[in-house]
Tab-separated table of C-alpha atoms and ligand atoms in Angstrom:
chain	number	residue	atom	x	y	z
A	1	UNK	CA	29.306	0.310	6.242
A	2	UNK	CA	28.101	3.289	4.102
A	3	UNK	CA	25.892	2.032	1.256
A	4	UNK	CA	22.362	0.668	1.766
A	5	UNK	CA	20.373	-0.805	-0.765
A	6	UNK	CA	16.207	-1.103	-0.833
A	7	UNK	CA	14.142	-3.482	-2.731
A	8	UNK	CA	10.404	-3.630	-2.719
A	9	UNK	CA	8.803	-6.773	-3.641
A	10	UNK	CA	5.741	-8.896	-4.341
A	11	UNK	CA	2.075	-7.544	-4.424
A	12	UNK	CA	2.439	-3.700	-4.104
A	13	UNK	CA	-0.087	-1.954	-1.088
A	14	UNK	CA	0.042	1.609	-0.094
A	15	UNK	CA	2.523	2.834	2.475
A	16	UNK	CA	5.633	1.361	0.687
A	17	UNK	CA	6.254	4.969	-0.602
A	18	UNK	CA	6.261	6.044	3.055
A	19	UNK	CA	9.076	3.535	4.459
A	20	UNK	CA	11.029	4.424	1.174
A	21	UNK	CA	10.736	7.938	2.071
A	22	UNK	CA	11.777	7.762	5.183
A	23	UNK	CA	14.553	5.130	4.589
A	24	UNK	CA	16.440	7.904	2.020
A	25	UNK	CA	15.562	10.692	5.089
A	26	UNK	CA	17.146	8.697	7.674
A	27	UNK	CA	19.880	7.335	5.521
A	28	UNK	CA	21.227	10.319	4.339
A	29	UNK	CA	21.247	12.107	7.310
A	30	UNK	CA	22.922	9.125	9.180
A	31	UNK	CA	25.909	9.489	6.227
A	32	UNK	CA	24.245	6.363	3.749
A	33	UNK	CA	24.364	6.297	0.455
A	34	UNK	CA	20.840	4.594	-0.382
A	35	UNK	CA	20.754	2.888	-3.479
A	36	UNK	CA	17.152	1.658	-4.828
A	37	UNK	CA	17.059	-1.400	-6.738
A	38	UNK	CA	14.415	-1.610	-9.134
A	39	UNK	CA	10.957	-4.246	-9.497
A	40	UNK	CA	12.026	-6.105	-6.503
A	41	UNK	CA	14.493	-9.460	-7.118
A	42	UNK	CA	13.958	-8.721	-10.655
A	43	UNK	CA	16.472	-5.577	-10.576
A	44	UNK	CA	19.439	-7.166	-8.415
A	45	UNK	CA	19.140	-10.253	-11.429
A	46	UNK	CA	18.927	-7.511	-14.203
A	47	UNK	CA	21.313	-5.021	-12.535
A	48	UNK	CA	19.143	-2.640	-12.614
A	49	UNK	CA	19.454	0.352	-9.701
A	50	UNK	CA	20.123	3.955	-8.538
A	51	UNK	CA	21.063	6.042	-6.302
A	52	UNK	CA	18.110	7.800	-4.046
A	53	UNK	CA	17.896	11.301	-3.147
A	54	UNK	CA	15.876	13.384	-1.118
A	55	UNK	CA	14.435	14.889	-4.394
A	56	UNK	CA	13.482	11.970	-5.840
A	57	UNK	CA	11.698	10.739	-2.561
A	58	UNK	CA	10.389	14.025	-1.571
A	59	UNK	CA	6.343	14.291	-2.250
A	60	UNK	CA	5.969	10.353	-2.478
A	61	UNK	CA	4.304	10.203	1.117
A	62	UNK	CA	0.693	9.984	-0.304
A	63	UNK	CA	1.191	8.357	-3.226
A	64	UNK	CA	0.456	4.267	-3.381
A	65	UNK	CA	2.312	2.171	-5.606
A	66	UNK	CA	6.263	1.780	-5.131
A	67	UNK	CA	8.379	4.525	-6.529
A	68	UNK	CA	10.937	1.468	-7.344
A	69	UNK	CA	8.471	-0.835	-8.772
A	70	UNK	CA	7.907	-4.247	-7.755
A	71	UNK	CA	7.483	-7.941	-9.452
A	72	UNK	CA	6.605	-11.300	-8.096
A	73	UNK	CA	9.752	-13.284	-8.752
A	74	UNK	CA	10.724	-15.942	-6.424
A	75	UNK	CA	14.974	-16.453	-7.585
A	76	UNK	CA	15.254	-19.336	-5.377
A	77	UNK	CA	13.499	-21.333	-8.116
A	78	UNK	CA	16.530	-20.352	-10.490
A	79	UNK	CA	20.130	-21.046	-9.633
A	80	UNK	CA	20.937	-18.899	-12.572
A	81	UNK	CA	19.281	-15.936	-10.986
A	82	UNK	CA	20.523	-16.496	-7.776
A	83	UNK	CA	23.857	-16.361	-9.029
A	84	UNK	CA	23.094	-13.000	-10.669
A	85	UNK	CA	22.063	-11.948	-7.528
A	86	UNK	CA	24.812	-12.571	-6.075
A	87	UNK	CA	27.346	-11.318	-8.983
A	88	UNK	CA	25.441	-7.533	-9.136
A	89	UNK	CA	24.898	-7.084	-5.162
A	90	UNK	CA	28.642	-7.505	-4.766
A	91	UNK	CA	29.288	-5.615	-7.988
A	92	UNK	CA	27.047	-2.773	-6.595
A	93	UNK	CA	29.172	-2.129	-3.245
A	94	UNK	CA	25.763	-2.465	-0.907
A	95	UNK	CA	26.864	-3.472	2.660
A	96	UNK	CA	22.976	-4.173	3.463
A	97	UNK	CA	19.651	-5.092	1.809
A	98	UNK	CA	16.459	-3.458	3.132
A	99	UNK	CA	13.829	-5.812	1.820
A	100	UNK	CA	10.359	-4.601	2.104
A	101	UNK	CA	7.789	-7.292	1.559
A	102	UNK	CA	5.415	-9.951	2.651
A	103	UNK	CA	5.793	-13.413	2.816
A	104	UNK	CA	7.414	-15.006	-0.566
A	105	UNK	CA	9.445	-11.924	-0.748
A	106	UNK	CA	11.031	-11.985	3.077
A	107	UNK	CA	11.365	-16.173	2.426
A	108	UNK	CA	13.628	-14.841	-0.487
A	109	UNK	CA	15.683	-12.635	1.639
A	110	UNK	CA	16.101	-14.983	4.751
A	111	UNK	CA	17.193	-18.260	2.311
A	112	UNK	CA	19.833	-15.423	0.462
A	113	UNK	CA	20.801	-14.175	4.024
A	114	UNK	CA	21.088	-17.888	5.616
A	115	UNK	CA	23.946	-18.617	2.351
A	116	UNK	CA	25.761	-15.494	2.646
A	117	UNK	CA	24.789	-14.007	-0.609
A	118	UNK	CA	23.228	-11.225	1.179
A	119	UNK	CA	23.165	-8.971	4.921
A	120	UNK	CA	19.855	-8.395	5.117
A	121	UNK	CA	17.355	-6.523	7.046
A	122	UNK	CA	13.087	-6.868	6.506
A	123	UNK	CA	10.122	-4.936	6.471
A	124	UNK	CA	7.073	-6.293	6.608
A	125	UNK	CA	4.497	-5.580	3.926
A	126	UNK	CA	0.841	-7.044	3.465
A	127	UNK	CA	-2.378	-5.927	2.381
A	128	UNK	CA	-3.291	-9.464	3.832
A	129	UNK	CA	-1.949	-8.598	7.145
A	130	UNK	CA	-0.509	-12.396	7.411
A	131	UNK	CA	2.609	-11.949	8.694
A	132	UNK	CA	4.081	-13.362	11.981
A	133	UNK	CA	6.134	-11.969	14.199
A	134	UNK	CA	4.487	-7.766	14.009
A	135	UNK	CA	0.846	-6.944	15.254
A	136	UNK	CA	0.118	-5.113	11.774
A	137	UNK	CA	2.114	-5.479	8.386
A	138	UNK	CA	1.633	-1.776	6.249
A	139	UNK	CA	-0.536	-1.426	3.712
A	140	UNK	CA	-3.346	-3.600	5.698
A	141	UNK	CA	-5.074	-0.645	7.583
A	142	UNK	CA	-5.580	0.985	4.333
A	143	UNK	CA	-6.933	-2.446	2.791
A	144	UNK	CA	-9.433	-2.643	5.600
A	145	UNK	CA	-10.523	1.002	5.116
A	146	UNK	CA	-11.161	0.838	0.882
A	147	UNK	CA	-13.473	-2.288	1.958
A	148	UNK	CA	-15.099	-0.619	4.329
A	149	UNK	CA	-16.068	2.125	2.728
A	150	UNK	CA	-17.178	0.131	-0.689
A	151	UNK	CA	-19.656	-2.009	1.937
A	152	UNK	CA	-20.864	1.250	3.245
A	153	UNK	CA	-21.680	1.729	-0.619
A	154	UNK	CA	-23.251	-1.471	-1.290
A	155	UNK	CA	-25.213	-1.536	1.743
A	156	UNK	CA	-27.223	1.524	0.320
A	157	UNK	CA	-28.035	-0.418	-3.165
A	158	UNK	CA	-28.619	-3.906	-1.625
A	159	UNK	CA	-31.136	-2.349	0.628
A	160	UNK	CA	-32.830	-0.131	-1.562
A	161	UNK	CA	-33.212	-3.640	-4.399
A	162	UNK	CA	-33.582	-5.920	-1.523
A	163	UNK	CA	-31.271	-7.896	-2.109
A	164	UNK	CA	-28.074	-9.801	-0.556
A	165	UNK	CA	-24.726	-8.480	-1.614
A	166	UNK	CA	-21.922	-11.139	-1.730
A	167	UNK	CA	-18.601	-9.020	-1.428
A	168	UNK	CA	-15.427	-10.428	-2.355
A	169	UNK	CA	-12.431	-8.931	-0.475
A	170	UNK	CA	-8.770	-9.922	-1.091
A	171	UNK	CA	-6.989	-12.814	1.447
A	172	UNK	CA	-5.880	-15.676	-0.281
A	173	UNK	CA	-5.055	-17.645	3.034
A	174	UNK	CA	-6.194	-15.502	6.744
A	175	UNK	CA	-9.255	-13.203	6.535
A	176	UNK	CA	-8.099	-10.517	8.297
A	177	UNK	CA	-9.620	-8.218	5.271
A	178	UNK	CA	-12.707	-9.676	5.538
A	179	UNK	CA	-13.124	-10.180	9.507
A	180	UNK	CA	-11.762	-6.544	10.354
A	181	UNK	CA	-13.842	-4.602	7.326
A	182	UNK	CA	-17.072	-6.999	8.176
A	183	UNK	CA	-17.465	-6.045	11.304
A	184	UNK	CA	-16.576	-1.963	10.510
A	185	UNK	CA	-19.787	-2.594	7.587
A	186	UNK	CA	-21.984	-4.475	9.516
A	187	UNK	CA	-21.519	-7.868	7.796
A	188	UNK	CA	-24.444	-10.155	8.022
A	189	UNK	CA	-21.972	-12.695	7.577
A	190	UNK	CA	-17.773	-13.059	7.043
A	191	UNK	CA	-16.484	-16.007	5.537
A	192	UNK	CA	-12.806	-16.479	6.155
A	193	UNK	CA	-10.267	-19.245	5.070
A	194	UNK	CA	-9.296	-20.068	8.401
A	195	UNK	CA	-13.320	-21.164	9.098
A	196	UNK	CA	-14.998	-23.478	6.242
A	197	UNK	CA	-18.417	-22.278	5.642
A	198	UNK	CA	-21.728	-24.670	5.020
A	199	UNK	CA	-23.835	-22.649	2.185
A	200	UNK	CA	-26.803	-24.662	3.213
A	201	UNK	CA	-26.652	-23.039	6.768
A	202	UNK	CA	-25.715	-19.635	5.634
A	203	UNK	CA	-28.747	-19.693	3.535
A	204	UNK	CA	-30.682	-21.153	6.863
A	205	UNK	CA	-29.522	-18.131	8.592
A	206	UNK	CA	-30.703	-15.341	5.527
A	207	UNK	CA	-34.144	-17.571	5.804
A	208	UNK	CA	-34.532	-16.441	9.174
A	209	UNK	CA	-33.228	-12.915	9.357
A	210	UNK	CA	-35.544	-12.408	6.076
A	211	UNK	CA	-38.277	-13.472	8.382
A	212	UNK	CA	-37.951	-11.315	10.971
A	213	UNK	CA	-38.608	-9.050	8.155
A	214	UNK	CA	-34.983	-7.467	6.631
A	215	UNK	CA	-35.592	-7.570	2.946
A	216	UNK	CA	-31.549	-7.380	2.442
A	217	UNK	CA	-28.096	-9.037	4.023
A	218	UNK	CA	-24.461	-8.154	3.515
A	219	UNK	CA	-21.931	-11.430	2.772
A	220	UNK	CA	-18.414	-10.563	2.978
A	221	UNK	CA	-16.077	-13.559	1.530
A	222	UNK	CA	-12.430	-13.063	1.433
A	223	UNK	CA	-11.440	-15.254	-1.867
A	224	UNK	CA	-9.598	-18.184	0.327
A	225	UNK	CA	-12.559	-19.050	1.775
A	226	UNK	CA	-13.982	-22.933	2.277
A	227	UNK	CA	-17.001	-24.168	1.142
A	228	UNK	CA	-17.630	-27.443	3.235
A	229	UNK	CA	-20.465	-28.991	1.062
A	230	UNK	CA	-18.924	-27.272	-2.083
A	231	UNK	CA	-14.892	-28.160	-2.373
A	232	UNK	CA	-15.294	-27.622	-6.651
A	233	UNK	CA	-15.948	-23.576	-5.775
A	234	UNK	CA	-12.004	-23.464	-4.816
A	235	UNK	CA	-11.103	-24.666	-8.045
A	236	UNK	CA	-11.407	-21.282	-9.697
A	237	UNK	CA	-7.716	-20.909	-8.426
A	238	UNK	CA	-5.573	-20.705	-11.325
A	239	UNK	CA	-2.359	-22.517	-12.280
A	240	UNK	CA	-0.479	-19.263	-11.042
A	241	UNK	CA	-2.101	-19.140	-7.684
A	242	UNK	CA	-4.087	-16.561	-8.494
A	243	UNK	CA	-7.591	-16.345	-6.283
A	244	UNK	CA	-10.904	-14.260	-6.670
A	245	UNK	CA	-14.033	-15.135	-8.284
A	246	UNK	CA	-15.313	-17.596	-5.521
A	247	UNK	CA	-18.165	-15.369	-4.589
A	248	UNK	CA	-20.092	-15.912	-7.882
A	249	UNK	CA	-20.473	-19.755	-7.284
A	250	UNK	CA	-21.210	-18.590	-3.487
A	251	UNK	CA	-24.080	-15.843	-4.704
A	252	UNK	CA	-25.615	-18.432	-7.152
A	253	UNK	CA	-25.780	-21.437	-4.445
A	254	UNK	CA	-27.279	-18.768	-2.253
A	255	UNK	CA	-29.988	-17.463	-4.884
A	256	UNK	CA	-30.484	-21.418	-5.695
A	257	UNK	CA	-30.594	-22.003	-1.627
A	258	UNK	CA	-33.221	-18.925	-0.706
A	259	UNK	CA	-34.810	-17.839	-4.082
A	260	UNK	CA	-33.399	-14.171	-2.941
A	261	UNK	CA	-32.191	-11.779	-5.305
A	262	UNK	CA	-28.418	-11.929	-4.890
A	263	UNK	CA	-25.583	-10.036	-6.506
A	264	UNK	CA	-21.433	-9.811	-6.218
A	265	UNK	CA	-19.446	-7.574	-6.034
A	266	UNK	CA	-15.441	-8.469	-6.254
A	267	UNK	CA	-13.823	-5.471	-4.773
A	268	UNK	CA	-9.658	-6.943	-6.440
A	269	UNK	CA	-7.025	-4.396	-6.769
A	270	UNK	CA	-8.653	-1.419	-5.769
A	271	UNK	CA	-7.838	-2.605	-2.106
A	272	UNK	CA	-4.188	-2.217	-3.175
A	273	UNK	CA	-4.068	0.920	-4.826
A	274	UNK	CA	-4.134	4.613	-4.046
A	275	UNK	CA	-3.412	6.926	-0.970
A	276	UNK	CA	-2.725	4.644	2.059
A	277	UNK	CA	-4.046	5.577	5.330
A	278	UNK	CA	-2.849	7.547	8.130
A	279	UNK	CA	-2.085	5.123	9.910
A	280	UNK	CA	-0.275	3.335	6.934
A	281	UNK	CA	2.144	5.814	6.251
A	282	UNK	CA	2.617	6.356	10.033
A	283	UNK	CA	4.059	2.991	10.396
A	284	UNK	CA	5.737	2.871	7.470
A	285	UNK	CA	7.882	5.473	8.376
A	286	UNK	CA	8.719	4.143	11.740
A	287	UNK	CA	9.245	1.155	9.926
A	288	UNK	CA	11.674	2.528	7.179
A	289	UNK	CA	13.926	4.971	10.280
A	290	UNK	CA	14.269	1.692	12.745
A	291	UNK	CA	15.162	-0.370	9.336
A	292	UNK	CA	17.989	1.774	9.175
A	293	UNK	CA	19.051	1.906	12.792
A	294	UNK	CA	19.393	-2.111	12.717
A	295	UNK	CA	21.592	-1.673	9.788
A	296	UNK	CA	23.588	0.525	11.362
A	297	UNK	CA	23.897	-1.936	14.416
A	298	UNK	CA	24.253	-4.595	11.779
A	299	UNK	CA	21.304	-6.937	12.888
A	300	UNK	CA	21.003	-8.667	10.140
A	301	UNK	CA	18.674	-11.379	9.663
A	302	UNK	CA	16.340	-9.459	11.286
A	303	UNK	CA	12.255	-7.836	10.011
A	304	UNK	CA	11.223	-4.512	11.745
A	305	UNK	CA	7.818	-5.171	13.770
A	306	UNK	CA	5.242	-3.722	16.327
A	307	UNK	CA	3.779	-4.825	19.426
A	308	UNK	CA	1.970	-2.618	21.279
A	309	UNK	CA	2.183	0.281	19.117
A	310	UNK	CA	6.451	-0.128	19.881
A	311	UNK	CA	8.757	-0.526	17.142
A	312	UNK	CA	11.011	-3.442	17.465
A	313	UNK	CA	12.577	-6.229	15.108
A	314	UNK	CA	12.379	-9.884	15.593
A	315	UNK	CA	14.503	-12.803	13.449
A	316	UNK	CA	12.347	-13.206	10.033
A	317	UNK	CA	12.036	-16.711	10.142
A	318	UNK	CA	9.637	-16.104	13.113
A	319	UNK	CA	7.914	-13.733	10.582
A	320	UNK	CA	7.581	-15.947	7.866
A	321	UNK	CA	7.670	-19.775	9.567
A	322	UNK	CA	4.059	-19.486	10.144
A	323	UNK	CA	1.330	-17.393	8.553
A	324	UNK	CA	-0.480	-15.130	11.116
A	325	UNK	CA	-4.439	-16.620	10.694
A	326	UNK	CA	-7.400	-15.106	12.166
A	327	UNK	CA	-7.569	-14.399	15.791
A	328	UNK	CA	-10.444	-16.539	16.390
A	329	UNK	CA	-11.556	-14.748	19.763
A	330	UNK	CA	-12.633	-11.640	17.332
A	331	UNK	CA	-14.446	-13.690	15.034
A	332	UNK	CA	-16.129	-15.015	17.727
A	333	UNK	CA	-17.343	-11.569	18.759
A	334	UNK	CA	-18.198	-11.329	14.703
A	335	UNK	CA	-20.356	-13.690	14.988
A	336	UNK	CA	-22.815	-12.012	17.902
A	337	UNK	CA	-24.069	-9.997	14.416
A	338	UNK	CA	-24.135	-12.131	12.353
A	339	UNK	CA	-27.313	-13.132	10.729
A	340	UNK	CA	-29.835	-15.515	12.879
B	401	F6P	O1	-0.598	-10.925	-1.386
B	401	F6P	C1	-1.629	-10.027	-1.253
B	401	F6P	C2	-2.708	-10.213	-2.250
B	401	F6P	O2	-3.379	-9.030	-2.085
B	401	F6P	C3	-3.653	-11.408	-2.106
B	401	F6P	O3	-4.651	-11.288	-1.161
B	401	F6P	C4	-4.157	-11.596	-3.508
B	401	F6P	O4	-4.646	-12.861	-3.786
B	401	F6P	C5	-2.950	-11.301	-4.292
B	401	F6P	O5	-2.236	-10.315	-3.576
B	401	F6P	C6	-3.178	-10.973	-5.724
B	401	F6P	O6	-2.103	-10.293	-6.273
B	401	F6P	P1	-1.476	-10.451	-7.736
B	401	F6P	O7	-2.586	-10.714	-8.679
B	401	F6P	O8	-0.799	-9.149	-7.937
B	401	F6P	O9	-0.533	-11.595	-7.688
C-alpha cells in the first residue's frame, strides 16, 4: 500500500488541522504518499484532490477550520454519487481512506466500506462530543472552553442588570456542551436534550433563589433541549435539520413565568471556529499518527478512539450505532447547584 487519502467532513470544529498535520508528518515519513481530497464526500464525487506536503501542512497546528474544506453531503442518498465515488477513488490510486468526522460523515464511510467501494479507516470529530465508542471526539474540549468563557462574560452583565441570562450553546441531540461548560460557569440551571425540562418549575426554582435575595441567574440550554409543557418551542427546527433559536421562546415563558428581566444570548458558530485548545490539537495528533499506523496494519473498518487517555481504535459501527448521551451521574452532581 503506498497512497493514503484524507477527507474531512460534516460540521468543521477546531483540531481537524492538527490530525491533518500530523497525518502528512507521519505519512511521509512512513513512505505514503497522502493525497487530500477536498470539501469532504463532495471532492471524491467532483474529483477534486491533491497531493499533501509537509509545506502545505506546516503552520496549520493553530489554525481552526479544515485546510481541505468540508461540506455536509450525505452520497448514500444518491446512487449517482456513490457511483462517482467509486469511479474517482479507484481512478485516484488511494489504497485507504482516512475519514475524519462525526456521525453522518463516519455512517458514510462504514456503509461505502461494508460494499467494497472503499478501505477505510475513521477519526472521530465532534464539537457535540456524541460519538460512541472514544471518551472525547476533537474539537469538543475547545467547544466547552469558547462557552465557558462567553458565560464568564455574561455572568458580569446579567449581574450588574439583574437579570437572568438564557444561553444557547450548540448540541442538537446530547448536552455535553451545555452540561460540561454549565458547571465550569456556574449554571443556575442546564437544560439538556437527554432531560425534558418543565418551564413552570424552572421558573419555581428562579422564584426562590430570587428570594433568598440573588437579583440574577445563569440558564444554559443546549438547542435540542425538551420543553415538557411546551412541545411547539422545538418546532423552530427547520426543514434542513437545522437547530438554535429555542432559547428565545424559553427566555420569554420565563419573563411571562417570573416577571424577571430576562435576555438570550445564542452563542452558534463561534463554538466552532478559531484556535482549538491544547488539549484539542493534542489529541488530534495522536489521533491523525495512530490513523496511519492502522492503515499500515490494514484495519480497516476501524475509528481511532481514547479510553483512559490511551489511543486505541474500535469497529465504527460501535462509534456510530448509538449516539453517546449525557452521562447522567454528572448531571446529577449538576444539579447540587442548581438553582433552589
Ligand atoms: O454537528 C455539530 C453541530 O455543531 C450541532 O451541534 C449544530 O446543530 C450543527 O453542528 C450546526 O451546523 P451547520 O449549521 O453547519 O449544519
Amino acid at each position: 500500500m503506498k497512497k493514503i487519502g484524507i477527507l474531512t467532513g460534516g460540521a468543521d470544529c477546531p483540531g481537524l488541522n492538527s490530525v491533518i498535520r500530523a497525518i502528512v508528518r507521519k505519512g511521509i515519513q512512513d513512505g505514503y504518499v497522502i493525497t487530500g481530497i477536498k470539501n469532504g464526500w463532495l471532492g471524491l464525487i467532483d474529483n477534486d484532490m491533491k497531493v499533501l506536503d509537509l509545506k502545505q501542512t506546516s503552520g496549520i497546528l493553530d489554525r481552526g477550520g479544515t485546510l481541505l474544506g468540508t461540506s455536509r453531503i450525505n452520497p448514500l442518498d444518491n446512487p449517482e454519487q456513490i457511483r462517482k465515488i467509486e469511479e474517482n477513488y479507484k481512478r485516484s490510486g488511494i489504497d485507504a481512506l482516512i475519514v475524519v468526522g462525526g456521525e453522518v460523515t463516519l455512517k458514510v464511510a462504514l456503509e461505502l466500506y461494508r460494499r467494497k467501494v472503499i478501505k477505510v479507516i475513521g477519526v472521530p470529530k465532534s464539537i457535540d462530543n456524541s460519538l460512541s465508542g472514544t471518551d472525547y471526539a476533537f474539537g469538543f474540549d475547545t467547544a466547552v472552553n469558547v462557552a465557558t468563557e462567553c458565560i464568564d462574560r455574561l455572568h458580569t452583565t446579567a449581574e450588574s442588570h439583574h437579570r437572568i441570562m438564557v444561553i444557547e450553546v450548540m448540541g442538537r441531540y446530547t448536552g455535553w456542551v451545555a452540561l460540561e461548560s454549565g458547571i465550569a460557569g456556574g449554571a443556575d440551571i442546564i437544560m439538556i436534550p437527554e432531560m425534558p425540562v418543565d418551564i413552570e418549575e424552572v421558573c419555581e426554582s428562579l422564584r426562590r433563589r430570587h428570594q433568598r435575595g440573588k437579583t440574577f441567574s445563569i440558564i444554559v440550554v443546549a438547542e435540542g433541549v425538551k420543553c415538557k409543557d411546551h412541545p411547539e418551542f422545538s418546532e423552530v427546527v427547520d426543514k434542513q435539520h437545522r437547530f438554535g433559536g429555542i432559547s428565545e421562546s424559553i427566555a420569554q415563558a420565563i419573563e411571562q413565568g417570573t416577571g424577571y428581566d430576562t435576555r438570550v444570548s445564542v452563542l452558534g458558530y463561534i463554538q466552532r471556529g478559531g484556535t482549538p485548545s491544547a488539549y484539542d490539537r493534542i489529541i488530534g495528533t495522536r489521533f491523525g499518527v495512530h490513523a496511519i499506523s492502522l492503515a499500515r496494519e490494514e484495519k480497516f473498518g476501524q475509528m481511532v478512539s481514547l479510553h483512559n487517555n490511551v489511543i486505541q481504535s474500535v469497529p465504527i459501527e460501535r462509534a456510530v450505532e448509538e449516539r453517546k448521551t449525557v452521562n447522567m451521574e454528572i448531571y446529577d452532581m449538576a444539579k447540587v447547584f442548581f438553582a433552589e
